[in-house]
CSV table of C-alpha atoms in Angstrom, one decimal:
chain,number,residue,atom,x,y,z
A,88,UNK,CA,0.0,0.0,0.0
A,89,UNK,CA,2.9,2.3,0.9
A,90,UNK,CA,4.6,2.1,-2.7
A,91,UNK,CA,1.2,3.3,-3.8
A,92,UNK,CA,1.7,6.4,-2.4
A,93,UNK,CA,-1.0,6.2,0.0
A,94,UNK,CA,0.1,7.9,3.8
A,95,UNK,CA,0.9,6.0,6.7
A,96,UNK,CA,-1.4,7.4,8.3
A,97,UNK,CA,-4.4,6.4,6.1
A,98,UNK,CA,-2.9,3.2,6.3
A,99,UNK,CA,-3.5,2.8,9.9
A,100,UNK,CA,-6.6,3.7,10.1
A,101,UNK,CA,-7.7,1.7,7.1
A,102,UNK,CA,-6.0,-1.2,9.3
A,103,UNK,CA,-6.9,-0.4,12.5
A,104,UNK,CA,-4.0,0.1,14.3
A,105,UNK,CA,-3.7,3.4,16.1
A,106,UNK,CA,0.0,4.3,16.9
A,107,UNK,CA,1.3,5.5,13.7
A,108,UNK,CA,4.7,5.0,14.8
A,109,UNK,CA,4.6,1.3,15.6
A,110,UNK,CA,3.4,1.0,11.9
A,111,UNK,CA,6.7,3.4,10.6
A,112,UNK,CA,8.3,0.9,12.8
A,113,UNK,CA,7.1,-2.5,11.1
A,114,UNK,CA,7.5,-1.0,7.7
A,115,UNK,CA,11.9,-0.2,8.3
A,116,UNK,CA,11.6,-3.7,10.0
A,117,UNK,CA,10.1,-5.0,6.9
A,118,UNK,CA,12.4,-3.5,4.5
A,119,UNK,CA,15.6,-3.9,6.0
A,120,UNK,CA,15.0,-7.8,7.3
A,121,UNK,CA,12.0,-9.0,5.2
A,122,UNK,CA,9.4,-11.3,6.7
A,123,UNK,CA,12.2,-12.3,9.7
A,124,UNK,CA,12.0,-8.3,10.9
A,125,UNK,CA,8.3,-8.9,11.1
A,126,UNK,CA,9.0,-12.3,13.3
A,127,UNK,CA,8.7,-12.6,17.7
A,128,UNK,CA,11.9,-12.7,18.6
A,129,UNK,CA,12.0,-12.4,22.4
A,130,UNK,CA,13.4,-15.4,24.6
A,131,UNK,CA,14.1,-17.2,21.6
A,132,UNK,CA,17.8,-16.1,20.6
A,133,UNK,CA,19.5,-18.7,23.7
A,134,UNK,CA,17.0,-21.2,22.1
A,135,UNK,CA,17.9,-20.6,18.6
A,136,UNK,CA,22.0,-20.6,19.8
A,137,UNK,CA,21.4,-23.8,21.7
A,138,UNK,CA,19.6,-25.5,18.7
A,139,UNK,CA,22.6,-24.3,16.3
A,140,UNK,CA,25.6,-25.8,19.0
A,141,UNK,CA,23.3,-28.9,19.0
A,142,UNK,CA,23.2,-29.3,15.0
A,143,UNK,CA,26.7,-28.6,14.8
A,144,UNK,CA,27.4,-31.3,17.6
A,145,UNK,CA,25.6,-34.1,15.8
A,146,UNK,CA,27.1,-33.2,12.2
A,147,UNK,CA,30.4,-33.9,13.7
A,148,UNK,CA,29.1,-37.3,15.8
A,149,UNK,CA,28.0,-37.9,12.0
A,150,UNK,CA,31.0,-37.1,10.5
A,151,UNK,CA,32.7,-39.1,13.2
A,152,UNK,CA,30.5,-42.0,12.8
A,153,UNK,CA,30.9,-42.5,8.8
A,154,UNK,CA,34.7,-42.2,9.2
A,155,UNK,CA,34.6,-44.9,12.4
A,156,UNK,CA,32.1,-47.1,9.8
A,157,UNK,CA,34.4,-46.6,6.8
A,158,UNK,CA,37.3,-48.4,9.1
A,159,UNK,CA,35.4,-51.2,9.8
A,160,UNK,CA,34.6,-51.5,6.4
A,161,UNK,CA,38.6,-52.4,5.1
């Protein structure tokens, strides 16, 4: 609606949301990050760092696991 040219303001009203500013907010969100800026992102970010360490862990008990197999194997 913005790139229409249409003001931010009429925008909120048309959607019902009443601080104009939270909506200026979303819309630099938006455009810098995409649909991610627009995501909940409190008390996730230990979550999302504890999930990555664990990934990583288990590619390399992978990793160690083919080369242990791979031994056997000869």
């Amino acid at each position: 609606m913005r790139l229409q040219g249409i003001p931010k303001a009429k925008i909120a009203e048309e959607l019902g949301i009443q601080d104009v500013g939270r909506l200026k907010i979303w819309m630099r969100k938006y455009r810098e990050q995409g649909n991610f800026g627009l995501m909940e992102h409190r008390g996730r970010r230990k979550e999302y760092k504890d999930l990555e360490r664990e990934v990583k862990r288990l590619r390399l008990e992978n990793d160690v696991l083919k080369k242990w197999l791979e031994i056997l194997a000869r």
